[in-house]
Short mmCIF file of C-alpha atoms in Angstrom, two decimals:
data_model
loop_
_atom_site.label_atom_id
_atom_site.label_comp_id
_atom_site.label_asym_id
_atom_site.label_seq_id
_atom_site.Cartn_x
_atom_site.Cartn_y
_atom_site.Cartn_z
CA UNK A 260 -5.04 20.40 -18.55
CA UNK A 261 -3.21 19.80 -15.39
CA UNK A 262 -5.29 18.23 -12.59
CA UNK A 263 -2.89 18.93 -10.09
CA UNK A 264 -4.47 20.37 -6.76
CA UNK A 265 -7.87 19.21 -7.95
CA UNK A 266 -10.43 16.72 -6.29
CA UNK A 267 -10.51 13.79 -8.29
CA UNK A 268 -12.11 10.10 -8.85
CA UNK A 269 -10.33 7.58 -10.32
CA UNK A 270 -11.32 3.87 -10.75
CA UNK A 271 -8.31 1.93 -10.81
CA UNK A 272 -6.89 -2.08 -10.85
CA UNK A 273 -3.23 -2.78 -9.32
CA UNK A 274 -1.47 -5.58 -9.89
CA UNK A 275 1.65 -7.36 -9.68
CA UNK A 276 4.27 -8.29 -12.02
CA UNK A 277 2.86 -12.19 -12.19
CA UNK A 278 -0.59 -10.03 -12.79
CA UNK A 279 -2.11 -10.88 -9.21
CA UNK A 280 -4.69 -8.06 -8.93
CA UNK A 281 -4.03 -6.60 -5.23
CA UNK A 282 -6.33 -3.73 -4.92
CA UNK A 283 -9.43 -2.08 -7.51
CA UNK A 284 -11.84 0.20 -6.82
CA UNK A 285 -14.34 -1.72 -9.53
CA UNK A 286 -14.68 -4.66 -7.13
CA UNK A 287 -15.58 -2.24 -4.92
CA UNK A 288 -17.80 -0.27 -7.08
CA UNK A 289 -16.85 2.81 -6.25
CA UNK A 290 -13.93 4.61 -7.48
CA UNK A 291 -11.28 6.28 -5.07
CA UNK A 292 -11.53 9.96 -4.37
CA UNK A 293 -8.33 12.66 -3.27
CA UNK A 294 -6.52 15.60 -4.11
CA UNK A 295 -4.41 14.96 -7.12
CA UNK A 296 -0.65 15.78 -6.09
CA UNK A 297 -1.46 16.59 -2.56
CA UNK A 298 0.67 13.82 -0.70
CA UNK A 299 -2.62 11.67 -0.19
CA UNK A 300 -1.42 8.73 -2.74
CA UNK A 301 1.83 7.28 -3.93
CA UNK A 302 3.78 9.49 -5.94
CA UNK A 303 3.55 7.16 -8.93
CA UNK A 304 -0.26 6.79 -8.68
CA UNK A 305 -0.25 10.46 -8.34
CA UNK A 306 1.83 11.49 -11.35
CA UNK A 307 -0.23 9.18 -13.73
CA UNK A 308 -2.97 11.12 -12.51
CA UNK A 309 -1.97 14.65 -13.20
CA UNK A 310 -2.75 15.10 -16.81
CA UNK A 311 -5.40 12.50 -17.56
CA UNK A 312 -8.41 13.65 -18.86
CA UNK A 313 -12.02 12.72 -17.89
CA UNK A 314 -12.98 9.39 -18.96
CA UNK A 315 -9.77 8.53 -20.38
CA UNK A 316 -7.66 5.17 -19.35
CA UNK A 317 -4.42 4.76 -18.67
CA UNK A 318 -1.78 1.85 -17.90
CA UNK A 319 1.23 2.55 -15.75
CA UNK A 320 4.11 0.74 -14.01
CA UNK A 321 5.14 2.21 -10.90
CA UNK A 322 8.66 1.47 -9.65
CA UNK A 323 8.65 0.33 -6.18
CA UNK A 324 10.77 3.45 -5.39
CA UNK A 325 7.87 5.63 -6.73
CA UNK A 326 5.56 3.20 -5.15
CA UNK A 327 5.67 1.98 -1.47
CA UNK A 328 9.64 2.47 -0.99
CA UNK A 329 12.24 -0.84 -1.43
CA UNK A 330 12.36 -3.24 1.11
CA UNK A 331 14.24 -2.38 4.33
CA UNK A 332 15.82 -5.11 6.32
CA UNK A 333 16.29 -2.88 8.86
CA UNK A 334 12.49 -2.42 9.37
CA UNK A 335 12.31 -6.08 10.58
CA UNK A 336 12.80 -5.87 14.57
CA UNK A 337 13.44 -8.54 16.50
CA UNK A 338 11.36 -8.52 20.03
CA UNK A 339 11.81 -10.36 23.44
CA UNK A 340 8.81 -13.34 23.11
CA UNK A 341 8.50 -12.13 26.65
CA UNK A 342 7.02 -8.98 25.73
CA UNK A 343 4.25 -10.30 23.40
CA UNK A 344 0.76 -12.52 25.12
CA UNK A 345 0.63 -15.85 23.27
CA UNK A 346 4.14 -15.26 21.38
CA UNK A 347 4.33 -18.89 20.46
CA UNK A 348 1.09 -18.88 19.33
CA UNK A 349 1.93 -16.22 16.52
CA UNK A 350 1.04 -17.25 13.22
CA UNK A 351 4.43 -16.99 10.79
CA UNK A 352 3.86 -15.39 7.47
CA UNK A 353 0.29 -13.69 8.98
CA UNK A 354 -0.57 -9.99 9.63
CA UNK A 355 -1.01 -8.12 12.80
CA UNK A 356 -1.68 -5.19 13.86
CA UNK A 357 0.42 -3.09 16.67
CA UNK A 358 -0.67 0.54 18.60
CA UNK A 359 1.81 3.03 17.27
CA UNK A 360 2.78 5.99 19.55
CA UNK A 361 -0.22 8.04 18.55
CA UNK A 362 -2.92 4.79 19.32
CA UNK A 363 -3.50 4.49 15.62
CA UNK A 364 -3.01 0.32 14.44
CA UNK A 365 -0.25 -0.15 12.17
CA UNK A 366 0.00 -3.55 10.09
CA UNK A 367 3.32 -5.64 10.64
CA UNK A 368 4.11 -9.56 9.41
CA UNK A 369 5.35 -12.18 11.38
CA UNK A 370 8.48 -13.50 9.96
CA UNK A 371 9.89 -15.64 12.75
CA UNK A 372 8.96 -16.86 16.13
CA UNK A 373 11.48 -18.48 17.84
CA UNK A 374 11.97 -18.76 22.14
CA UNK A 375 13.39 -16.11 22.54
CA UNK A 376 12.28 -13.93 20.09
CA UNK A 377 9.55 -12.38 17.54
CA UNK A 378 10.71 -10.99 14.46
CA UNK A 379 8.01 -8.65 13.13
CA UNK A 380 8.28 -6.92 9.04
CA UNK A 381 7.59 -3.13 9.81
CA UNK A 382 7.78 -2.64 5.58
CA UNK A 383 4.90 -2.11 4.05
CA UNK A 384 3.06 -5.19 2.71
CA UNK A 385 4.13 -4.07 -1.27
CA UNK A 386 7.28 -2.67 -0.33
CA UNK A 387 10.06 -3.53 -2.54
CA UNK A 388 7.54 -4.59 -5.61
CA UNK A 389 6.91 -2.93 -8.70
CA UNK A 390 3.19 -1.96 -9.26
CA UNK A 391 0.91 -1.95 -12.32
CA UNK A 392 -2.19 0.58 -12.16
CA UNK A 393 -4.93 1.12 -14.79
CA UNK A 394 -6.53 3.96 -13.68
CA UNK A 395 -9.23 5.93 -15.33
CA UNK A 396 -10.17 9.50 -14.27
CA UNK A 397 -14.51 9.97 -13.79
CA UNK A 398 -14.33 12.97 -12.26
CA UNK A 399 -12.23 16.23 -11.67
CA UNK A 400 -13.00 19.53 -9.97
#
């Protein structure tokens, strides 16, 4: 039975391809909750979803097209020092977060501080890598 358009809970581990765990709802201790199909998770996450049945476990690798998107070189912009406080002082490999045009934060990563400039990794933190879920469904309605 399809779960599509449903509410569901899933409890789920991701991990990388050297197995580094990035994200579970079990160290949490409480699984994740959305509409299966609806746009709310990746589309990988959410077709592995679709057809599983209560209380059953499954293993999937995501391709990091079906995941967060490949990497995009041309989402690193480079910005005047001049237009960032403390420029110099920007930690290289860290996260920060900018206002995006609605006020909401948006994560980027500091690749290179130079000067002159600041270039700052608009991707996604897990674009361009290919994810491993276990997911198991607890609830559907």
């Amino acid at each position: 039975m399809s779960n599509e358009g449903k509410r569901v809970k899933v409890h789920y581990t991701g991990t990388l391809d050297d197995g580094t765990t990035f994200d579970s709802s079990l160290d949490r201790g409480e699984p994740i909750e959305f509409t299966c199909m609806a746009g709310q998770m990746i589309p990988g996450f959410d077709a592995a979803v679709k057809d599983l049945a209560i209380g059953e476990t499954k293993t999937v690798r995501i391709p990091a097209a079906e995941a967060y998107g490949e990497y995009d070189e041309g989402l690193v912009q480079r910005v005047p020092a001049n237009q960032i406080p403390n420029a110099n002082q920007l930690p290289v490999g860290q996260t920060m977060y900018m206002m995006g045009p609605g006020g909401q934060p948006f994560p980027v990563i500091v690749r290179e501080v130079t000067d002159d400039t600041v270039a700052l990794d608009l991707n996604h933190e897990l674009a361009g890598k290919d994810l491993t879920f276990e997911i198991t469904l607890v609830e559907a309605e």
